[in-house]
PDB file of C-alpha atoms in Angstrom:
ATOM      1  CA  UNK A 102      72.836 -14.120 -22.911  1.00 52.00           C
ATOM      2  CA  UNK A 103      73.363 -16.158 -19.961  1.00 58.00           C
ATOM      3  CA  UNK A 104      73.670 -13.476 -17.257  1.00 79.00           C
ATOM      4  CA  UNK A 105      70.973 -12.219 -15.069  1.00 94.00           C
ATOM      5  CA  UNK A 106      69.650 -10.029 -17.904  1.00 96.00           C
ATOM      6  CA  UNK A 107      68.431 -13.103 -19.514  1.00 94.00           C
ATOM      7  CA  UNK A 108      65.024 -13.252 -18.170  1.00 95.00           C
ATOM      8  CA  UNK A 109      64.571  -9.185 -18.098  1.00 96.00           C
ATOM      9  CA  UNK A 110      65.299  -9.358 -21.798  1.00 96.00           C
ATOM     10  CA  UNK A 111      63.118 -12.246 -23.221  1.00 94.00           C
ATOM     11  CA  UNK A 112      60.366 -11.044 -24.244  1.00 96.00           C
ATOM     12  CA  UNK A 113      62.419  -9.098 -27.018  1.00 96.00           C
ATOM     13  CA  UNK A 114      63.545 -12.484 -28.375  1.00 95.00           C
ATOM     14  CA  UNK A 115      60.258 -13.410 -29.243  1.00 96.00           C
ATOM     15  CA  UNK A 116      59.222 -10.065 -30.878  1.00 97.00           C
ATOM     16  CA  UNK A 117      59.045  -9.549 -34.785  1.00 98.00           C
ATOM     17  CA  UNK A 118      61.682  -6.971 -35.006  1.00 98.00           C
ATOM     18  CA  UNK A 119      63.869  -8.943 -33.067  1.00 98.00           C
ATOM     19  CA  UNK A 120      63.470 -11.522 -35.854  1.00 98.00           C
ATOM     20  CA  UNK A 121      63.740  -9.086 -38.458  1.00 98.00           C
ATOM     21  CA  UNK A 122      67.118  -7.675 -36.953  1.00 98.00           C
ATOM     22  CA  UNK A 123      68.891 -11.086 -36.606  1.00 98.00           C
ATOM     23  CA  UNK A 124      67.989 -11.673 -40.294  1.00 98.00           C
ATOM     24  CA  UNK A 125      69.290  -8.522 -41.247  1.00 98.00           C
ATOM     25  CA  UNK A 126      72.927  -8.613 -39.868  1.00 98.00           C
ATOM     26  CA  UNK A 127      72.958 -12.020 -40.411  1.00 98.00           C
ATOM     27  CA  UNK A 128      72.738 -10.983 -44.407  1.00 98.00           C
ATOM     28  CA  UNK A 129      75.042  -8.065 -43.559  1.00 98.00           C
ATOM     29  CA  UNK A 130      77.536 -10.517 -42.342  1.00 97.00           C
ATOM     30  CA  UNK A 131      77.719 -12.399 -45.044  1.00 97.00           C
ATOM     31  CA  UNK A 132      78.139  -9.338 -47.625  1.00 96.00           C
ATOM     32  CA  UNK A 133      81.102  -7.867 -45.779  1.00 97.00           C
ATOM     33  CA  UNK A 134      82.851  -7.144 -42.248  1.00 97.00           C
ATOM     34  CA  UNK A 135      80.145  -6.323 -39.616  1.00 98.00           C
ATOM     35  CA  UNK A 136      81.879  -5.186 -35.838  1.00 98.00           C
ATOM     36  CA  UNK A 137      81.985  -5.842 -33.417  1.00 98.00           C
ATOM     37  CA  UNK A 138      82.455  -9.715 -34.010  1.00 97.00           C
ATOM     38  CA  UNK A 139      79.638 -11.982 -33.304  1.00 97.00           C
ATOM     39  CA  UNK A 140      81.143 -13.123 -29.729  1.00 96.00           C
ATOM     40  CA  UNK A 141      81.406  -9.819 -28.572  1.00 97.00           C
ATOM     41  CA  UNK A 142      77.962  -8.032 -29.999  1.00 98.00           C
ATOM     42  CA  UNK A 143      76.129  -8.424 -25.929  1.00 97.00           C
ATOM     43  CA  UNK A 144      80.120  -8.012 -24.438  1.00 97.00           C
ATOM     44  CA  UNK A 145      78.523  -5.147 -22.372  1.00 98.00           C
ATOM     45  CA  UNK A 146      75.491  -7.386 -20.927  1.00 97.00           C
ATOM     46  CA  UNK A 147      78.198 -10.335 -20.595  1.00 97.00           C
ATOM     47  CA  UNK A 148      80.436  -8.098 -18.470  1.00 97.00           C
ATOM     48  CA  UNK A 149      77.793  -6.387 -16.385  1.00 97.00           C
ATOM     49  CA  UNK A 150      75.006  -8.072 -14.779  1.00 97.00           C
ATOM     50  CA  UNK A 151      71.924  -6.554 -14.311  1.00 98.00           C
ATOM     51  CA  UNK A 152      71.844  -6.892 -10.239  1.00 97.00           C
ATOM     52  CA  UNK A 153      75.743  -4.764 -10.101  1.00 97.00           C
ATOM     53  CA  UNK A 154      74.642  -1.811 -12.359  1.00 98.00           C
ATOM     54  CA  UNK A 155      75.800   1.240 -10.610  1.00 98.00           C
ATOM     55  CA  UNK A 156      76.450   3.758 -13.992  1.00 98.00           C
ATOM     56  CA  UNK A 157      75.133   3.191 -17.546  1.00 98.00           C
ATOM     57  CA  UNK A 158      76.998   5.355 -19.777  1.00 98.00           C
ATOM     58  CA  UNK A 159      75.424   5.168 -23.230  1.00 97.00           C
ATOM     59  CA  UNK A 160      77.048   5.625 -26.639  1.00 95.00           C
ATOM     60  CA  UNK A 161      75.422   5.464 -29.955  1.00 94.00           C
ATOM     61  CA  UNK A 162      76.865   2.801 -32.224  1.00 93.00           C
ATOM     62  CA  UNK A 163      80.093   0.784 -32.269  1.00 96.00           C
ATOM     63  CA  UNK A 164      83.485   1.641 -33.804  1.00 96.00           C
ATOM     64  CA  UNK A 165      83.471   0.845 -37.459  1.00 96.00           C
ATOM     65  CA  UNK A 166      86.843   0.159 -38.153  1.00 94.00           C
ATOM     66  CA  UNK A 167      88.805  -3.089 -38.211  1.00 93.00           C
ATOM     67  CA  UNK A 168      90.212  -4.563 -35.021  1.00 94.00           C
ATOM     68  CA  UNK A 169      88.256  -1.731 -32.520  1.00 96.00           C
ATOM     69  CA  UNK A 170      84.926  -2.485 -31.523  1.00 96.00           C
ATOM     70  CA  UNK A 171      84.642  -5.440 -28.794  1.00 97.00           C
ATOM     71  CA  UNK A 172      80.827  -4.539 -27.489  1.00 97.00           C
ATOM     72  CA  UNK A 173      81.792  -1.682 -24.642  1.00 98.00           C
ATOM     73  CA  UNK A 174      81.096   2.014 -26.124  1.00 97.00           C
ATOM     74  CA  UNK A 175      84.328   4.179 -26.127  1.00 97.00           C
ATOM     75  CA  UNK A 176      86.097   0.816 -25.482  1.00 98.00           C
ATOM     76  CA  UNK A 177      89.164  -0.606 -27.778  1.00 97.00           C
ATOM     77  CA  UNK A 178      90.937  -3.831 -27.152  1.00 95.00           C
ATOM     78  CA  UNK A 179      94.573  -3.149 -25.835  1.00 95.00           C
ATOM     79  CA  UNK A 180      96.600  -2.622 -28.750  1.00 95.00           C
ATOM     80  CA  UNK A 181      95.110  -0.730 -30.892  1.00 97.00           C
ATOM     81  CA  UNK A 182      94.865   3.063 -31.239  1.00 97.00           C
ATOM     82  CA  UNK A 183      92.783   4.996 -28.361  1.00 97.00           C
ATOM     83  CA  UNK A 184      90.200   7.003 -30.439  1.00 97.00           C
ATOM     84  CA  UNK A 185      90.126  10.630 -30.042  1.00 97.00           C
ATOM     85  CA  UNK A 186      86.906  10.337 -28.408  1.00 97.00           C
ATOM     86  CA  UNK A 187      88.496   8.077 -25.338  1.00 98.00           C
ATOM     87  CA  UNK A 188      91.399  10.882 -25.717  1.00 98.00           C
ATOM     88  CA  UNK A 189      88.797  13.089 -24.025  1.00 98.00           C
ATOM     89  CA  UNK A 190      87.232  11.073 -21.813  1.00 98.00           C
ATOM     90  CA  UNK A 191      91.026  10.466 -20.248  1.00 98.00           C
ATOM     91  CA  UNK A 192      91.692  14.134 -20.214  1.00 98.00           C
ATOM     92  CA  UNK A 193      88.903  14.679 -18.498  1.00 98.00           C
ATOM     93  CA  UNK A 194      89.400  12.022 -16.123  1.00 98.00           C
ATOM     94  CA  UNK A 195      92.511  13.034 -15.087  1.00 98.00           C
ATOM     95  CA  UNK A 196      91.333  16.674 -14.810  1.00 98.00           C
ATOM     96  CA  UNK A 197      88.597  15.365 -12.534  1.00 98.00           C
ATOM     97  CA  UNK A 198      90.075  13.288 -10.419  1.00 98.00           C
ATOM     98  CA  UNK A 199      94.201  13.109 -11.420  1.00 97.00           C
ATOM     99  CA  UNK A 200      93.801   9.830 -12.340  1.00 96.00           C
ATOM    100  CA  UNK A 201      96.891   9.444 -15.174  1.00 95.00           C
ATOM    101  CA  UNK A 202      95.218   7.505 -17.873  1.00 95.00           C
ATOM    102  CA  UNK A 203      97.061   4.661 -19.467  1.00 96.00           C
ATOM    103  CA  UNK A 204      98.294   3.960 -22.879  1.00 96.00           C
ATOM    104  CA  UNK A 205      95.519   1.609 -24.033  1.00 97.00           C
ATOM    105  CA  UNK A 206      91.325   2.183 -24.006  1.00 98.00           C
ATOM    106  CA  UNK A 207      90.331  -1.089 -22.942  1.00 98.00           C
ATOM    107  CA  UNK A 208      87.234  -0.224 -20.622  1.00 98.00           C
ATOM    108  CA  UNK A 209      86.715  -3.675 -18.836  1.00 98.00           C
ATOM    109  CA  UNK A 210      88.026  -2.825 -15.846  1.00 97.00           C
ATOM    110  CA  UNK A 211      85.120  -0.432 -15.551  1.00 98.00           C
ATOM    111  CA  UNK A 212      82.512  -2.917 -16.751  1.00 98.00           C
ATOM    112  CA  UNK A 213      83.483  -5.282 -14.307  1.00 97.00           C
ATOM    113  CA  UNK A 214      82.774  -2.453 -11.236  1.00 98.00           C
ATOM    114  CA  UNK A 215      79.135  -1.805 -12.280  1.00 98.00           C
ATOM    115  CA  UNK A 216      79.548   0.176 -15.338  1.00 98.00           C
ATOM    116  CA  UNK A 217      77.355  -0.571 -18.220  1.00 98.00           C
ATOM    117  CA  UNK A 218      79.398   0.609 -21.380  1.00 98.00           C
ATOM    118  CA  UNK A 219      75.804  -0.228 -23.656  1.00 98.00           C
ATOM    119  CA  UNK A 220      75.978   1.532 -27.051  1.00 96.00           C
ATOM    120  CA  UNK A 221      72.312   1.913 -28.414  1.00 96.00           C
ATOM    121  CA  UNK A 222      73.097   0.281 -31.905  1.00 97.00           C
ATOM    122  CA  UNK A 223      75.097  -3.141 -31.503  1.00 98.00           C
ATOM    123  CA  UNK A 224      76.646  -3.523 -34.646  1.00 98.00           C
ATOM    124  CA  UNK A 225      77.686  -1.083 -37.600  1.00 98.00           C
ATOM    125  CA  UNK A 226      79.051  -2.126 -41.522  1.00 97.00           C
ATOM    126  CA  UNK A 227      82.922  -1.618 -41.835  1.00 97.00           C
ATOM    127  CA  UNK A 228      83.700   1.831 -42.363  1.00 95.00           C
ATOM    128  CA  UNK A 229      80.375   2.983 -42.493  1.00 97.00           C
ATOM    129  CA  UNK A 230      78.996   5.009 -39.428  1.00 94.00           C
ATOM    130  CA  UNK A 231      75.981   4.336 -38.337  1.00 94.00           C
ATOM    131  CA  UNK A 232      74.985   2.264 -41.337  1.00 97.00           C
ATOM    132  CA  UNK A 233      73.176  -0.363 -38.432  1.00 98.00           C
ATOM    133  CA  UNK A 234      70.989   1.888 -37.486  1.00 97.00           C
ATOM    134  CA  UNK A 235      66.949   2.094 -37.130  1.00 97.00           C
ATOM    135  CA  UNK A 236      66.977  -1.872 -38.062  1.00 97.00           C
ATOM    136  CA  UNK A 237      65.422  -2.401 -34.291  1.00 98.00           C
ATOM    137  CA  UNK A 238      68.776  -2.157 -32.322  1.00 98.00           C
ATOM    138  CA  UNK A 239      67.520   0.685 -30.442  1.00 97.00           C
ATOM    139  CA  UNK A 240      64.237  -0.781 -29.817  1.00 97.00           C
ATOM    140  CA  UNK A 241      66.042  -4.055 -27.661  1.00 98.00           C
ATOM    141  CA  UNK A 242      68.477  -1.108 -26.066  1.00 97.00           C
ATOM    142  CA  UNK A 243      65.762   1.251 -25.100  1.00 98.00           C
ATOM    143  CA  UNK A 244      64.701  -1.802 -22.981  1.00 98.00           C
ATOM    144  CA  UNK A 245      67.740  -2.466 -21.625  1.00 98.00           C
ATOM    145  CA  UNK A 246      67.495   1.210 -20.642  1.00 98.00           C
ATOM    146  CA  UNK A 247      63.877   0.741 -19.331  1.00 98.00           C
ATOM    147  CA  UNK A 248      64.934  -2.081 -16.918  1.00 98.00           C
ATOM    148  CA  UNK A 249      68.057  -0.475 -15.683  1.00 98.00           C
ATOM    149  CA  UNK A 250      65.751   2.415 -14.697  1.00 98.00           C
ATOM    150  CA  UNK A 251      63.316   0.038 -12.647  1.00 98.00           C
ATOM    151  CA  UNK A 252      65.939  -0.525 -10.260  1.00 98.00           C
ATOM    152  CA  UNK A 253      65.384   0.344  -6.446  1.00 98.00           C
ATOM    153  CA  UNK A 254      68.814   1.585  -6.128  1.00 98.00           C
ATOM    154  CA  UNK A 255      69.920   4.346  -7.459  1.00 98.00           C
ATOM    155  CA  UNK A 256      71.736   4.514 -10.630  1.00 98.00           C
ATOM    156  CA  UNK A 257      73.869   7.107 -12.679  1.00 98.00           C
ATOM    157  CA  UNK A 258      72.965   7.208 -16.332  1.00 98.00           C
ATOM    158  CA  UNK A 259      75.572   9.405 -18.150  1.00 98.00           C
ATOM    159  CA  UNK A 260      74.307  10.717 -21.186  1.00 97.00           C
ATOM    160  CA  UNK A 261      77.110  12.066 -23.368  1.00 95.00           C
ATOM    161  CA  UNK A 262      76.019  14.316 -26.522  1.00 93.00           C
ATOM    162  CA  UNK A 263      72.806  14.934 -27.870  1.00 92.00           C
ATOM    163  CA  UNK A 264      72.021  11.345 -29.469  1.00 92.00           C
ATOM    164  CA  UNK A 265      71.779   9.826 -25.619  1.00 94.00           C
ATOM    165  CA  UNK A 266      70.376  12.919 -24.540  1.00 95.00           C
ATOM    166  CA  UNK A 267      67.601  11.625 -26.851  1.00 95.00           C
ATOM    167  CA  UNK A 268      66.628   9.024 -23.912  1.00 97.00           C
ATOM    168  CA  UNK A 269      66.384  10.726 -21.104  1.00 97.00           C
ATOM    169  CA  UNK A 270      62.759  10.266 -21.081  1.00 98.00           C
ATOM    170  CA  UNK A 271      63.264   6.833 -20.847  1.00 98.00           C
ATOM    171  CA  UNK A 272      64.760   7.523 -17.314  1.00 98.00           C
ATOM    172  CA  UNK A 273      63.308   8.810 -13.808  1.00 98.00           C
ATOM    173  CA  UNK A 274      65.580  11.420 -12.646  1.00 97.00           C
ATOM    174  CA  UNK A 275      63.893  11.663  -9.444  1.00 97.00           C
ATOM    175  CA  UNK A 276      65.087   8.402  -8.230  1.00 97.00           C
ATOM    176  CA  UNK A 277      68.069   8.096 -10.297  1.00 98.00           C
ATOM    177  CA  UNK A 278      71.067  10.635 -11.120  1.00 98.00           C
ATOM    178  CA  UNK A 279      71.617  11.584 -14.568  1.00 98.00           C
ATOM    179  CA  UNK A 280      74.669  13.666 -16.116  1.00 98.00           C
ATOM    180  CA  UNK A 281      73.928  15.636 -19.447  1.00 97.00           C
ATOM    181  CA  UNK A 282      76.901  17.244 -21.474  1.00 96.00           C
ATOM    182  CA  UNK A 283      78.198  17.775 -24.725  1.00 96.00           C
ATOM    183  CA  UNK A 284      79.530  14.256 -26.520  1.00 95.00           C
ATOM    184  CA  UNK A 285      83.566  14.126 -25.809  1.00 97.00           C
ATOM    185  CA  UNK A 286      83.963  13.583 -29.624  1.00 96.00           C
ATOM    186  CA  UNK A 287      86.924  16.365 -30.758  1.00 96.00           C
ATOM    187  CA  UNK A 288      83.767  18.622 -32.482  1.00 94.00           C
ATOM    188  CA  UNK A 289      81.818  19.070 -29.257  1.00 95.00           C
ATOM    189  CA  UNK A 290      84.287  18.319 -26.335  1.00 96.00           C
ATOM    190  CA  UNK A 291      85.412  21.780 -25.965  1.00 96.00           C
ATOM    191  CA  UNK A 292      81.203  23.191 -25.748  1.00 95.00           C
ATOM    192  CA  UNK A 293      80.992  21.734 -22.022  1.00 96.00           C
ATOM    193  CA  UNK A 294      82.153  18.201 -21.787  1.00 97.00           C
ATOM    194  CA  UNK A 295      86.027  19.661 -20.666  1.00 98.00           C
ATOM    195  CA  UNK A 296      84.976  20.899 -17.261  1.00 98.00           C
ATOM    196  CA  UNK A 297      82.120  18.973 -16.549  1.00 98.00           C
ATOM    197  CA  UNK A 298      83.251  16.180 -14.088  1.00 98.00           C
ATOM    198  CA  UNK A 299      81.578  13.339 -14.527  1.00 98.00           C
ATOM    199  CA  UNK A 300      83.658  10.831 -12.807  1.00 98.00           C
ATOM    200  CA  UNK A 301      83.726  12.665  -9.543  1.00 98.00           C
ATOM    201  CA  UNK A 302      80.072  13.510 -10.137  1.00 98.00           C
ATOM    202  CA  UNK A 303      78.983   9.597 -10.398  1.00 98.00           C
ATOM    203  CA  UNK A 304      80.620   8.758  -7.605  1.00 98.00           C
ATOM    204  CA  UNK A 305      79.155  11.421  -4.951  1.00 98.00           C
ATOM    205  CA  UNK A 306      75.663  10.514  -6.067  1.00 98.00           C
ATOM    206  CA  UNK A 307      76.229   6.836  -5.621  1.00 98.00           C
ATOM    207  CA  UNK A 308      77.932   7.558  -2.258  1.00 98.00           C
ATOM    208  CA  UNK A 309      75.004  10.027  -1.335  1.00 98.00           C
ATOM    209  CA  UNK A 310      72.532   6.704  -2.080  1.00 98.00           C
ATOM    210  CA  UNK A 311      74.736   4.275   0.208  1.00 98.00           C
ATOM    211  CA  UNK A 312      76.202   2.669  -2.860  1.00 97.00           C
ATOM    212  CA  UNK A 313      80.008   2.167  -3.310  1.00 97.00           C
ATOM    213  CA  UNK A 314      81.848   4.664  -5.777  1.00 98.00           C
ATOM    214  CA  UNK A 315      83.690   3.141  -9.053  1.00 98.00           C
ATOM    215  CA  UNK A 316      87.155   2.628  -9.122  1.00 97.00           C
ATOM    216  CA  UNK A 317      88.077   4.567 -12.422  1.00 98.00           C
ATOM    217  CA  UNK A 318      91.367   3.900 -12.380  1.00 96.00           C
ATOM    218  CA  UNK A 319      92.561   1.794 -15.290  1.00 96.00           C
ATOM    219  CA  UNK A 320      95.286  -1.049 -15.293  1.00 93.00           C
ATOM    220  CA  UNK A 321      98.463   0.284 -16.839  1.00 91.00           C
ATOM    221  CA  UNK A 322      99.958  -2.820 -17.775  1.00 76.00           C
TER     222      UNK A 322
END
């Protein structure tokens, strides 16, 4: 990691589970397709520095099949097929704030504003959901989450679903704003995330802190 993150993160490097993890999808790697690939595993931390954070929006692990996952949660590289989950998010978006979505999910554009697209488990086994999980992942994310949450300025954490619900404690809503609803997944979008105005939301408590709001508005071509 060669961003500002670098020396926030560290001490993880030199931990045992850290060790343990490497080892782990190393192995994993070498028994079958792991995503996202190697170069893109920290994308999110690559993409966002540490000093711009302005949203986190936190997903739980990455897309597990070939050709989507590229290290941004809910983000696909252009060219492949905008998951049903990013379907939402766009309707919503455009319900929020008429913003017409375009015809690809790549995220970066958001990323590169302040938006830290961090999923909580970094890597996940070809077609197998959440198969990456509990290996220590969520230990080195949790901190990532920690730090974000020791900064003076305010942040917006948006915690889609019940899995990233599961960190709120992690963050100080006093100081910082945080946005709770239903995951945008087709099984629970319709229970509270439709409706619930997120983007709009983020962007009047960063403008209420003296912060700039985020551009959501995503190239089209």
């Amino acid at each position: 990691m060669l961003t500002d993150w670098n020396p926030l993160l560290r001490q993880e490097f030199a931990e045992q589970y850290w060790a343990e993890l490497q080892g782990f999808v190393q192995q994993e790697r070498k028994l079958g397709a792991v995503y996202p690939p190697e170069e893109d595993v920290y994308a999110a931390l690559h993409l966002t520095a540490y000093a711009d954070v302005k949203v986190l929006i936190l997903g739980q692990d990455p897309y597990h099949g070939e050709g989507q996952a590229h290290g941004l949660c809910f983000s696909v590289r252009r060219g492949v097929t905008v998951p049903p989950s990013l379907q939402n998010i766009y309707k919503e978006m455009q319900s929020d704030i008429g913003l017409v979505p375009p015809s690809h999910g790549n995220l970066e554009s958001w990323a590169g504003q302040g938006v830290l697209l961090l999923n909580a488990v970094l890597t996940v086994r070809a077609s197998q959901a959440g198969s990456h999980r509990n290996r220590g992942w969520e230990t080195f994310t949790d901190q990532v989450i920690r730090m974000v949450n020791k900064k003076k300025e305010r942040v917006v954490f948006i915690l889609w679903g019940a899995f990233a619900q599961k960190k709120k404690p992690l963050i100080d809503s006093n100081h910082h704003y945080v946005i709770e609803t239903p995951h945008p997944s087709p099984f629970s979008a319709h229970r509270g995330f439709f409706g619930s105005r997120p983007f709009s939301r983020a962007n009047a408590a960063l403008l209420e802190a003296g912060r700039s709001g985020i551009d959501w508005g995503l190239p089209h071509n």
